[in-house]
Amino acid sequence: MKDVALRAGVTKQTVSNVVNKRPVVSPDTVARVEKAVAELGFRSNLLARGLATGQTMIVGLVVPTLTSAFYAEMVEQIENALDGEGYNLVVGTTYGDQDRTRRKLEGLRQRSIDGLLLADDGNVGGQLEIVRETGLPFVLCAWENEIPEDTTVVTFDYEKAGYLAGRQLRQLGHRQVGVVGDLPAHQRRLDGLRRGLGREPAAIVASRESSQRGGYNAAATLLAGAAEVTAIMATHDLLALGVLEAAKQHGRRVPDDLSLVSIDDIEASGQAHPPVTTVAFPIERLAQEATSRLLRAVGTGRRRSGVTTLPPKLVVRASTARSARR
Amino acid sequence: MKDVALRAGVTKQTVSNVVNKRPVVSPDTVARVEKAVAELGFRSNLLARGLATGQTMIVGLVVPTLTSAFYAEMVEQIENALDGEGYNLVVGTTYGDQDRTRRKLEGLRQRSIDGLLLADDGNVGGQLEIVRETGLPFVLCAWENEIPEDTTVVTFDYEKAGYLAGRQLRQLGHRQVGVVGDLPAHQRRLDGLRRGLGREPAAIVASRESSQRGGYNAAATLLAGAAEVTAIMATHDLLALGVLEAAKQHGRRVPDDLSLVSIDDIEASGQAHPPVTTVAFPIERLAQEATSRLLRAVGTGRRRSGVTTLPPKLVVRASTARSARR
DNA sequence: CTGAAAGCGCTTACAG
DNA sequence: CTGAAAGCGCTTACAG
């Protein structure tokens, strides 16, 4: 910057004014400075600027994992939203581990990042103290557990997701419905299902693993013990893919002999055979809302708490049909 | 830091020495300073330190996307490796888009990051100029295209991956083998297949989409046109999952009527029915090698070019069996 | 082993 | 509209 100033025959300060497009410099000088900038290939050092202004243009994001279609999509969308505002993203994964979460948070705090985005991992909630101590603005994202006091959160209506799934089955005439679920994590989805169904599920099997294999095993158990079910709801798509396999294995054709509905709408669900009817969460909107709220807090310095709940949407595909038994 | 110094009755410099554990301070003073640090909850500001030392302890990572099991896994492993060394990761996605890549790279360069990790997206190679201009140490990761001159790269032996898949089919007696491929991107895998098979594939269908659906469609085409094939190789697992569906749809049981082998070993492959025989790449090792090489370059300032090629490994599962036709 | 000074590359008031 | 000064929070020589 000094070099640029020298070359343009002005002061560092004037260079700064030009670079930051502050309209206080004569067109003449601007031109001279810009020429020098171009010739020297000068780019301002964000680090130094950050130190001087207290704004680093970096946002931290803490997620349980990246190797889950849902979080991967979320991180990607957040990076996009941030990119549009000139911000960079530093990510940390917690694996739902207390110590790791604490370490990540402590690490980020030293980075002088401008704000923090936290995804629910059923654990980070317990570490909120650390976040609060930093005084950093933060937004809770996709929070499925109980929502902490005095926080800004952008999340989905998980209960409604369950409701939409249940209502769909009900409208198709299903009375005996089985549930394969990631429980108790997805308790709200289950509550919603009950409401949509207008009755208790005939059987509920909690999956041990939050994976396709887990869904397969749980569905196998369920179908063996409750053969009367005409439909199954999975509390998320990965489980549903396993349920689909298990159903085929048990000689139940989907959707003729068994309807399947799920929640999440990961890409694989739409590409399964048959494609799975599921409930989609507007992840892109979440990313936009969360970042815009965070950046607003960064800009104003004000911390307005409040919960934004985004509505899920039913995506009807071929895995659901009218119940044969009426 | 000034506050800490005041409280401990020493100078900023001494505080700095204590915080950085430089063994030049009397135990006495160390204790006093540490007490003050604890009382004030002081943490050194990495930003300021970065400005002073020229090391930010941040590494940039540029990948085509996060919503692909392979890259997600890679990013996660890199974050882990970096975390172990006290580094933070800022990620950028390119979507294989020229302009976006350029923008990302320009953005990172202003950040004074310590180094850059670049994943092959078939495009970033063209932008290597920008990276070189920055003078930043960088390492190319999982490079499947042609390897640029004078670079450090840590990658997999893609040809061998294809070879292992082909050899497996050959050993099982398959002579008529079909290929469903992401071509020309996966040309090397195909070359390897040829070598392992010891002959030309009976049919090759390039998939239009790099997804399960793409694999399904390509396999449908292939099975319709070349019914004589006793085995199919997919050039990556997502395609293979689609092939599996298509085979079932066409009444070909896997592996009895059709063997299926693939490459990548994403989690879903092991959980499909039947689980897919595939070739695994040691992503964790790649992450470790790439970061350790990068950090070594950061530390020494020396840029040693060279290619590290990591060997893939065949994972035999239930989708392959001896050819019925002999 | 400890302290005073200069500097990393920027920005923010404040005079002129 | 332009320039000289001080400061962001640290570190790096260099004296004492």
XYZ file of C-alpha atoms (C1' of nucleotides) in Angstrom:
684
model
C 0.000 0.000 0.000
C 2.915 2.223 0.785
C 4.366 1.311 -2.583
C 1.149 2.201 -4.316
C 1.033 5.514 -2.491
C 4.589 6.257 -3.452
C 4.000 5.399 -7.064
C 0.829 7.461 -7.275
C 2.448 10.306 -5.414
C -0.098 10.323 -2.616
C -0.469 9.109 0.909
C -1.435 5.649 2.174
C -4.615 7.179 3.446
C -5.626 8.313 0.002
C -4.931 4.876 -1.373
C -7.135 3.462 1.328
C -9.886 5.873 0.358
C -9.667 4.852 -3.258
C -9.530 1.140 -2.572
C -12.567 1.387 -0.341
C -14.331 3.548 -2.870
C -14.923 6.368 -0.441
C -16.256 9.255 -2.506
C -13.896 11.835 -1.115
C -11.129 11.672 -3.640
C -10.861 13.738 -6.802
C -11.412 11.740 -9.978
C -7.966 12.712 -10.991
C -6.307 11.197 -7.992
C -8.519 8.160 -8.185
C -7.290 7.485 -11.680
C -3.659 7.866 -10.667
C -4.085 5.572 -7.708
C -5.980 2.968 -9.681
C -3.258 2.946 -12.264
C -0.670 2.310 -9.601
C -2.820 -0.409 -8.057
C -3.137 -2.156 -11.379
C 0.537 -1.862 -12.196
C 1.624 -3.220 -8.866
C -1.112 -5.846 -8.699
C -1.980 -4.566 -5.283
C -4.704 -6.225 -3.198
C -5.487 -5.025 0.243
C -4.585 -7.351 3.037
C -7.775 -8.503 4.683
C -5.867 -9.530 7.749
C -4.551 -6.055 8.408
C -7.873 -4.538 7.586
C -9.505 -6.927 9.982
C -7.180 -5.934 12.745
C -7.833 -2.264 12.126
C -11.580 -2.430 11.698
C -12.422 -5.345 13.910
C -14.188 -7.049 11.025
C -12.562 -10.079 9.532
C -15.225 -11.007 6.998
C -15.013 -14.541 8.257
C -17.893 -16.518 9.661
C -17.460 -19.753 11.544
C -19.738 -22.721 11.044
C -19.905 -25.661 13.372
C -21.685 -28.813 12.212
C -21.781 -32.370 13.508
C -20.416 -33.820 10.282
C -20.019 -33.193 6.593
C -20.595 -36.754 5.518
C -24.327 -36.571 5.690
C -26.220 -35.337 2.686
C -28.258 -32.970 4.809
C -25.354 -31.158 6.443
C -23.268 -31.183 3.311
C -26.074 -29.429 1.516
C -26.472 -26.977 4.355
C -22.793 -26.114 4.474
C -22.698 -25.696 0.744
C -25.678 -23.370 0.735
C -24.283 -21.346 3.593
C -20.997 -20.981 1.813
C -22.913 -19.720 -1.188
C -24.904 -17.216 0.795
C -21.792 -15.960 2.544
C -19.868 -15.775 -0.683
C -22.461 -13.408 -2.044
C -21.689 -11.007 0.800
C -17.936 -11.225 0.462
C -17.541 -13.418 3.493
C -15.453 -16.540 3.868
C -16.425 -19.603 5.792
C -14.341 -21.581 8.228
C -15.891 -24.891 9.142
C -15.487 -27.190 12.070
C -17.013 -30.591 12.698
C -17.978 -31.800 16.141
C -19.065 -35.416 15.592
C -21.448 -34.646 18.410
C -18.535 -34.888 20.792
C -18.447 -32.569 23.803
C -14.733 -32.050 24.029
C -14.274 -31.647 20.340
C -17.062 -29.127 20.212
C -15.510 -27.171 23.025
C -12.151 -27.222 21.333
C -13.598 -26.054 18.037
C -15.439 -23.232 19.688
C -12.388 -22.138 21.644
C -10.365 -22.239 18.469
C -12.793 -20.100 16.552
C -13.034 -17.570 19.305
C -9.362 -16.749 18.954
C -9.810 -16.204 15.269
C -11.686 -12.943 15.662
C -14.362 -14.196 13.341
C -17.340 -11.925 12.897
C -19.996 -14.431 13.792
C -20.881 -18.003 14.326
C -23.401 -20.376 12.803
C -24.185 -23.442 14.852
C -26.012 -26.499 13.630
C -27.761 -28.694 16.102
C -25.848 -31.807 16.993
C -27.639 -32.497 20.226
C -24.531 -31.364 22.015
C -23.459 -27.949 20.957
C -26.364 -26.682 23.020
C -24.482 -27.627 26.117
C -21.509 -25.603 24.939
C -23.500 -22.475 24.326
C -21.881 -20.934 27.372
C -18.604 -20.732 25.537
C -20.245 -19.094 22.596
C -22.003 -16.601 24.803
C -18.785 -15.738 26.601
C -17.157 -14.770 23.336
C -19.754 -12.108 22.858
C -19.857 -13.122 19.217
C -23.127 -12.860 17.332
C -24.402 -16.313 16.553
C -27.355 -18.006 14.930
C -28.590 -21.496 15.670
C -29.456 -23.466 12.554
C -31.756 -26.402 11.959
C -32.303 -26.760 15.668
C -34.350 -29.838 16.354
C -33.822 -30.061 20.093
C -35.207 -27.700 22.651
C -34.432 -24.127 21.771
C -32.257 -22.281 24.266
C -33.335 -18.959 25.769
C -32.378 -15.656 24.234
C -30.993 -16.904 20.986
C -31.547 -16.246 17.328
C -32.539 -19.409 15.580
C -33.518 -20.326 12.063
C -34.998 -23.762 11.883
C -37.593 -25.964 10.296
C -40.979 -26.981 11.528
C -40.116 -30.573 12.278
C -43.441 -31.340 13.847
C -45.176 -30.207 10.726
C -42.897 -32.373 8.606
C -44.161 -35.365 10.546
C -47.678 -34.084 10.254
C -47.500 -33.814 6.480
C -46.171 -37.338 6.214
C -48.903 -38.643 8.508
C -51.671 -36.755 6.824
C -50.627 -38.087 3.459
C -50.818 -41.667 4.705
C -54.119 -40.997 6.358
C -55.589 -39.527 3.207
C -54.485 -42.618 1.333
C -56.483 -44.703 3.754
C -53.685 -46.166 5.806
C -54.673 -47.085 9.340
C -51.964 -49.509 10.365
C -48.772 -47.510 10.120
C -45.354 -48.502 11.294
C -42.558 -46.107 12.188
C -38.858 -46.599 11.715
C -37.188 -43.809 13.551
C -34.101 -42.115 14.782
C -35.427 -41.742 18.289
C -35.517 -39.861 20.523
C -33.738 -37.359 18.291
C -36.710 -37.181 15.962
C -39.387 -37.075 18.612
C -41.022 -34.016 17.086
C -41.376 -35.653 13.725
C -43.055 -38.565 15.444
C -45.420 -36.266 17.327
C -46.358 -34.651 14.051
C -46.966 -38.020 12.484
C -49.403 -38.893 15.247
C -51.309 -35.700 14.667
C -51.388 -36.170 10.894
C -52.403 -39.782 11.217
C -55.058 -38.984 13.790
C -54.100 -42.097 15.724
C -51.254 -44.018 17.268
C -48.837 -45.820 14.981
C -49.307 -49.573 15.031
C -45.632 -50.114 15.743
C -42.554 -48.040 16.381
C -39.025 -49.324 15.994
C -36.117 -47.103 16.908
C -33.163 -47.568 14.615
C -29.843 -48.230 16.248
C -27.888 -46.607 13.476
C -28.744 -43.441 11.656
C -28.008 -45.037 8.311
C -29.486 -47.064 5.501
C -28.389 -50.222 7.228
C -30.076 -49.066 10.412
C -33.285 -48.497 8.499
C -33.027 -51.905 6.912
C -32.634 -53.680 10.205
C -35.341 -51.724 11.933
C -37.761 -52.341 9.081
C -36.970 -56.047 9.103
C -37.833 -56.166 12.786
C -40.947 -54.150 12.245
C -42.244 -56.204 9.334
C -41.592 -59.424 11.190
C -43.474 -58.255 14.257
C -46.262 -56.211 12.749
C -47.126 -57.724 9.391
C -50.460 -55.904 9.369
C -48.952 -52.496 8.647
C -49.845 -51.109 5.245
C -47.423 -48.228 5.413
C -44.191 -47.201 7.042
C -42.918 -43.777 7.875
C -39.187 -43.320 8.317
C -38.063 -40.284 10.272
C -35.430 -39.544 7.692
C -34.487 -40.549 4.181
C -31.403 -42.596 4.905
C -33.529 -44.869 7.031
C -36.175 -44.880 4.317
C -33.736 -46.215 1.759
C -33.044 -49.089 4.076
C -36.732 -49.637 4.654
C -37.237 -49.833 0.924
C -34.634 -52.577 0.626
C -36.070 -54.476 3.554
C -39.556 -54.300 2.121
C -38.389 -55.757 -1.175
C -36.510 -58.439 0.674
C -39.661 -59.351 2.565
C -41.592 -59.630 -0.662
C -43.606 -56.489 -0.076
C -43.868 -54.439 -3.208
C -43.700 -50.698 -2.732
C -46.146 -49.044 -3.073
C -48.618 -51.829 -3.929
C -48.177 -53.875 -0.787
C -46.607 -51.243 1.382
C -46.466 -47.478 1.243
C -43.361 -45.656 2.353
C -43.090 -42.036 3.353
C -40.135 -40.246 4.798
C -38.614 -36.912 5.732
C -35.624 -34.905 4.454
C -35.594 -35.206 0.687
C -31.973 -36.006 0.098
C -31.055 -36.507 -3.522
C -30.905 -40.296 -3.301
C -34.573 -40.484 -2.307
C -35.681 -39.098 -5.616
C -33.488 -41.562 -7.456
C -34.500 -44.718 -5.636
C -36.845 -47.239 -7.199
C -39.520 -46.377 -6.613
C -38.699 -42.745 -5.807
C -39.607 -42.063 -2.202
C -42.398 -39.747 -1.131
C -40.846 -37.510 1.442
C -40.999 -34.137 3.121
C -38.469 -31.564 1.979
C -36.871 -28.878 4.106
C -35.957 -25.639 2.366
C -32.256 -25.785 3.130
C -31.339 -23.000 0.785
C -33.778 -20.673 2.480
C -32.407 -21.684 5.838
C -28.932 -20.816 4.658
C -30.061 -17.451 3.371
C -32.100 -16.553 6.436
C -29.441 -17.662 8.846
C -26.630 -15.803 7.153
C -28.656 -12.672 6.580
C -29.684 -12.608 10.217
C -26.168 -13.206 11.352
C -24.714 -10.547 9.093
C -27.344 -8.090 10.207
C -26.310 -8.698 13.798
C -22.684 -8.284 12.791
C -23.490 -5.017 11.060
C -25.654 -3.437 13.725
C -23.982 -4.998 16.720
C -27.457 -5.666 17.995
C -28.433 -9.142 19.008
C -32.099 -9.661 18.373
C -33.239 -13.027 19.599
C -36.124 -14.793 17.949
C -37.070 -17.960 16.194
C -37.669 -18.225 12.478
C -39.410 -21.420 11.534
C -39.366 -22.477 7.916
C -42.136 -24.678 6.574
C -41.395 -28.108 5.112
C -43.129 -29.342 2.012
C -44.499 -32.708 1.032
C -42.970 -34.188 -2.109
C -45.248 -36.888 -3.431
C -43.483 -39.593 -5.383
C -44.132 -43.192 -6.240
C -43.557 -44.931 -2.913
C -47.016 -44.123 -1.607
C -50.368 -45.433 -2.820
C -53.874 -45.920 -1.556
C -54.130 -48.619 1.057
C -55.363 -51.891 -0.432
C -57.103 -52.749 2.802
C -59.990 -50.386 3.465
C -2.352 -8.445 26.493
C -1.521 -5.050 27.856
C -3.985 -5.677 30.664
C -2.384 -8.976 31.459
C 1.032 -7.355 31.523
C -0.223 -4.634 33.818
C -1.815 -7.082 36.169
C 1.237 -9.313 36.301
C 3.500 -6.337 36.634
C 5.523 -7.117 33.545
C 5.786 -6.052 29.948
C 3.718 -7.151 26.949
C 6.803 -8.817 25.630
C 7.106 -11.020 28.670
C 3.478 -11.977 28.382
C 4.115 -12.885 24.783
C 7.033 -15.049 25.855
C 4.952 -16.868 28.408
C 1.983 -17.378 26.121
C 4.242 -18.798 23.442
C 6.040 -20.939 25.983
C 9.421 -19.554 25.116
C 11.788 -20.896 27.773
C 13.343 -17.570 28.621
C 11.191 -16.491 31.517
C 11.787 -17.254 35.174
C 9.353 -19.770 36.642
C 8.321 -17.093 39.051
C 7.271 -14.669 36.393
C 5.640 -17.413 34.372
C 3.408 -18.227 37.316
C 2.464 -14.587 37.835
C 1.665 -14.121 34.179
C -0.308 -17.335 33.935
C -2.342 -16.285 36.916
C -3.169 -12.986 35.279
C -4.012 -14.755 32.019
C -6.395 -17.074 33.806
C -8.026 -14.293 35.782
C -8.577 -12.140 32.767
C -9.532 -15.044 30.502
C -6.991 -13.813 28.022
C -6.510 -15.535 24.657
C -4.098 -14.226 22.157
C -5.565 -12.740 19.058
C -4.606 -14.946 16.146
C -5.321 -12.153 13.728
C -2.766 -9.832 15.270
C -0.298 -12.621 15.610
C -0.848 -13.494 11.997
C -0.153 -9.954 10.925
C 3.020 -9.839 12.966
C 4.377 -13.257 12.050
C 2.997 -13.676 8.585
C 1.422 -16.976 9.580
C -2.312 -17.103 9.912
C -2.733 -20.758 10.723
C -5.413 -20.910 8.084
C -5.402 -23.189 5.091
C -7.740 -22.786 2.163
C -9.418 -25.703 0.463
C -11.085 -25.513 -2.897
C -13.350 -28.366 -3.977
C -15.921 -28.747 -6.734
C -18.735 -29.483 -4.317
C -19.539 -30.715 -0.853
C -22.636 -32.620 -1.821
C -20.831 -35.649 -3.050
C -19.909 -38.343 -0.595
C -16.362 -38.448 -1.871
C -15.563 -34.774 -1.471
C -17.477 -34.491 1.762
C -15.348 -37.243 3.180
C -12.221 -35.634 1.861
C -13.025 -32.241 3.327
C -13.893 -33.800 6.631
C -10.645 -35.726 6.785
C -8.634 -32.688 5.820
C -10.309 -30.659 8.495
C -9.362 -33.353 10.965
C -5.757 -33.470 9.869
C -5.493 -29.693 9.989
C -7.176 -29.520 13.351
C -4.495 -31.753 14.772
C -1.907 -29.148 13.787
C -3.802 -26.187 15.140
C -4.885 -24.995 11.734
C -8.301 -23.853 10.640
C -9.856 -24.562 7.297
C -11.667 -22.180 5.017
C -13.515 -23.911 2.230
C -14.703 -22.790 -1.141
C -16.725 -24.644 -3.733
C -16.247 -24.163 -7.443
C -18.996 -26.255 -9.027
C -16.434 -26.770 -11.731
C -17.145 -23.235 -12.875
C -14.284 -21.160 -14.264
C -15.366 -17.768 -13.021
C -16.389 -19.008 -9.660
C -13.081 -20.781 -9.254
C -11.217 -17.650 -10.164
C -13.257 -15.618 -7.721
C -12.671 -18.097 -4.912
C -8.970 -18.160 -5.548
C -8.745 -14.371 -5.673
C -10.707 -14.178 -2.458
C -8.451 -16.579 -0.639
C -5.340 -14.842 -1.800
C -6.346 -11.674 0.026
C -6.867 -13.617 3.184
C -3.174 -14.209 3.790
C -3.797 -17.875 4.268
C -0.734 -20.026 4.764
C -1.424 -22.490 2.008
C -3.903 -23.919 -0.391
C -5.280 -27.365 -1.047
C -6.894 -27.860 -4.423
C -9.080 -30.747 -5.419
C -9.397 -31.662 -9.039
C -12.575 -30.423 -10.631
C -11.378 -30.608 -14.173
C -11.174 -26.837 -14.158
C -9.097 -25.553 -11.328
C -6.124 -26.712 -13.341
C -6.732 -23.908 -15.760
C -6.676 -21.434 -12.918
C -3.383 -22.598 -11.563
C -1.825 -19.400 -12.843
C -3.637 -17.433 -10.193
C -2.475 -19.784 -7.516
C 1.085 -19.597 -8.719
C 0.990 -15.811 -8.780
C 0.088 -15.708 -5.131
C 3.311 -17.459 -4.302
C 1.338 -19.504 -1.809
C 2.382 -23.080 -1.172
C -0.235 -25.407 -2.554
C -0.902 -29.096 -2.934
C -3.092 -30.699 -5.559
C -5.365 -33.390 -4.187
C -7.028 -36.373 -5.804
C -5.930 -35.188 -9.211
C -7.443 -37.384 -11.868
C -6.666 -35.242 -14.877
C -3.276 -34.608 -16.317
C -0.871 -33.467 -13.674
C 0.545 -29.976 -14.186
C 4.280 -29.331 -14.196
C 6.179 -28.400 -11.086
C 3.508 -29.064 -8.548
C 3.148 -31.072 -5.404
C 0.346 -33.548 -5.755
C -1.110 -36.257 -3.603
C -3.430 -38.463 -5.519
C -4.685 -41.967 -6.063
C -3.699 -44.524 -8.610
C -6.872 -44.350 -10.648
C -5.587 -46.628 -13.335
C -4.880 -49.271 -10.781
C -8.346 -48.897 -9.329
C -9.746 -49.805 -12.712
C -7.232 -52.598 -12.994
C -8.270 -54.132 -9.692
C -11.893 -54.043 -10.700
C -11.128 -55.595 -14.059
C -8.864 -58.253 -12.661
C -11.505 -59.287 -10.189
C -14.051 -59.767 -12.944
C -11.570 -61.638 -15.048
C -10.677 -63.968 -12.217
C -14.357 -64.695 -11.774
C -14.502 -65.793 -15.375
C -16.285 -62.818 -16.868
C -15.544 -62.234 -20.526
C -18.400 -60.063 -21.645
C -18.165 -56.989 -19.504
C -20.124 -53.780 -19.845
C -18.993 -50.398 -18.583
C -21.150 -47.612 -17.250
C -18.936 -44.639 -16.940
C -18.442 -41.024 -16.185
C -16.472 -40.398 -19.318
C -14.116 -38.954 -20.337
C -13.482 -37.854 -16.732
C -12.778 -41.408 -15.687
C -10.699 -42.405 -18.655
C -7.883 -43.736 -16.495
C -10.175 -46.030 -14.604
C -11.378 -47.378 -17.902
C -7.828 -47.905 -19.131
C -7.082 -49.840 -15.979
C -10.158 -51.936 -16.453
C -9.004 -52.925 -19.906
C -5.674 -53.992 -18.528
C -7.207 -55.960 -15.670
C -9.718 -57.582 -17.928
C -7.115 -58.414 -20.542
C -9.559 -57.474 -23.270
C -11.907 -54.845 -24.546
C -15.189 -54.329 -22.744
C -18.139 -55.673 -24.707
C -19.967 -52.369 -24.376
C -19.315 -48.928 -22.961
C -22.042 -46.457 -22.117
C -21.115 -42.994 -20.895
C -23.509 -41.701 -18.293
C -25.010 -38.303 -18.902
C -25.327 -37.535 -15.245
C -22.845 -38.328 -12.535
C -25.566 -39.682 -10.283
C -27.529 -42.752 -9.378
C -30.125 -41.813 -11.939
C -27.425 -41.462 -14.548
C -26.163 -44.924 -13.725
C -29.637 -46.328 -13.936
C -30.282 -44.888 -17.348
C -26.925 -45.869 -18.726
C -27.306 -49.401 -17.425
C -30.763 -49.675 -18.912
C -29.339 -48.692 -22.272
C -26.474 -51.074 -21.885
C -28.564 -54.061 -20.859
C -30.993 -53.451 -23.669
C -28.235 -53.304 -26.259
C -25.780 -55.864 -24.949
C -27.735 -58.547 -23.161
C -24.800 -60.907 -23.343
C -22.770 -59.101 -20.675
C -22.284 -61.101 -17.507
C -20.823 -58.242 -15.548
C -20.839 -54.492 -15.391
C -18.242 -52.158 -14.070
C -19.307 -48.667 -13.037
C -16.592 -46.026 -12.871
C -17.935 -44.812 -9.551
C -20.286 -45.947 -6.839
C -23.111 -43.526 -7.399
C -23.435 -44.894 -10.889
C -23.172 -48.421 -9.513
C -26.153 -47.894 -7.240
C -28.155 -46.944 -10.283
C -26.843 -49.939 -12.193
C -27.985 -52.162 -9.358
C -31.505 -50.796 -9.572
C -31.573 -51.118 -13.338
C -30.379 -54.711 -13.170
C -33.156 -55.643 -10.770
C -35.658 -53.853 -12.946
C -34.479 -55.865 -15.922
C -34.907 -59.079 -14.013
C -31.208 -59.711 -13.657
C -30.330 -60.864 -10.202
C -27.079 -59.546 -8.796
C -24.744 -61.344 -8.529
C -26.300 -64.542 -9.900
C -27.237 -63.225 -13.311
C -24.987 -60.213 -13.368
C -21.915 -59.200 -11.448
C -21.349 -55.585 -10.530
C -18.098 -53.986 -9.575
C -17.397 -50.348 -8.994
C -14.935 -47.777 -7.722
C -14.933 -45.331 -4.792
C -16.376 -47.161 -1.800
C -18.806 -44.572 -0.538
C -20.778 -45.622 2.499
C -23.973 -46.361 0.587
C -22.234 -49.052 -1.474
C -21.644 -51.180 1.557
C -25.250 -50.831 2.599
C -26.904 -51.632 -0.691
C -28.526 -54.999 -1.328
C -26.437 -56.759 -2.259
C -23.494 -54.746 -0.964
C -21.373 -53.644 -3.894
C -17.877 -54.914 -4.589
C -15.835 -51.820 -5.166
C -12.388 -50.298 -5.023
C -11.663 -48.041 -2.070
C -9.409 -45.009 -2.086
C -7.608 -44.224 1.148
C -9.089 -40.779 1.620
C -7.868 -40.386 5.155
C -4.315 -41.055 4.070
C -4.701 -38.585 1.254
C -5.845 -35.977 3.741
C -2.929 -36.659 6.008
C -0.319 -36.733 3.270
C -1.634 -33.629 1.586
C -1.808 -31.566 4.752
C 1.513 -32.747 6.055
C 3.183 -31.903 2.759
C 1.511 -28.548 2.654
C 2.413 -27.682 6.222
C 5.968 -28.769 5.651
C 6.150 -26.378 2.713
C 4.628 -23.660 4.867
C 7.163 -24.297 7.571
C 10.269 -24.496 5.450
C 9.221 -22.088 2.777
C 10.534 -24.623 0.325
C 8.333 -25.876 -2.427
C 9.284 -29.395 -3.300
C 7.312 -30.623 -6.258
C 6.545 -34.279 -6.666
C 3.720 -36.726 -7.007
C 2.580 -39.046 -4.260
C 0.325 -41.778 -5.536
C -1.718 -43.692 -3.018
C -2.809 -47.242 -3.816
C -6.487 -48.173 -3.976
C -7.773 -51.395 -2.529
C -10.337 -53.877 -3.727
C -13.236 -54.436 -1.345
C -14.951 -57.660 -2.249
C -18.598 -57.784 -1.353
C -21.648 -59.650 -2.532
C -22.323 -58.040 -5.904
C -19.742 -60.148 -7.705
C -19.798 -63.880 -8.382
C -18.316 -66.363 -10.769
C -19.654 -66.025 -14.264
C -22.394 -68.566 -14.952
C -21.406 -68.735 -18.606
C -17.980 -70.303 -18.979
C 15.896 -13.080 32.356
C 13.348 -8.437 31.387
C 12.157 -3.944 29.098
C 11.688 -0.155 25.401
C 11.175 0.367 20.353
C 9.758 -0.545 15.826
C 6.833 -2.821 12.702
C 3.176 -6.208 10.416
C -0.665 -3.458 6.708
C -4.396 -1.476 7.237
C -8.120 2.303 9.132
C -9.932 6.058 11.771
C -10.430 10.592 13.356
C -8.526 15.201 12.852
C -6.188 19.078 10.835
C -5.269 21.669 6.921
C -10.150 16.885 -1.240
C -5.429 15.555 0.942
C -1.863 14.637 4.592
C 0.356 13.502 9.309
C -0.550 10.792 13.511
C -2.117 7.190 16.339
C -3.742 2.656 16.922
C -5.658 -2.392 16.013
C -2.866 -6.692 19.148
C 0.601 -9.065 18.471
C 6.022 -10.309 17.517
C 10.808 -9.579 16.541
C 15.315 -8.037 17.244
C 18.140 -5.435 20.426
C 19.735 -3.412 24.689
C 20.278 -3.799 29.481
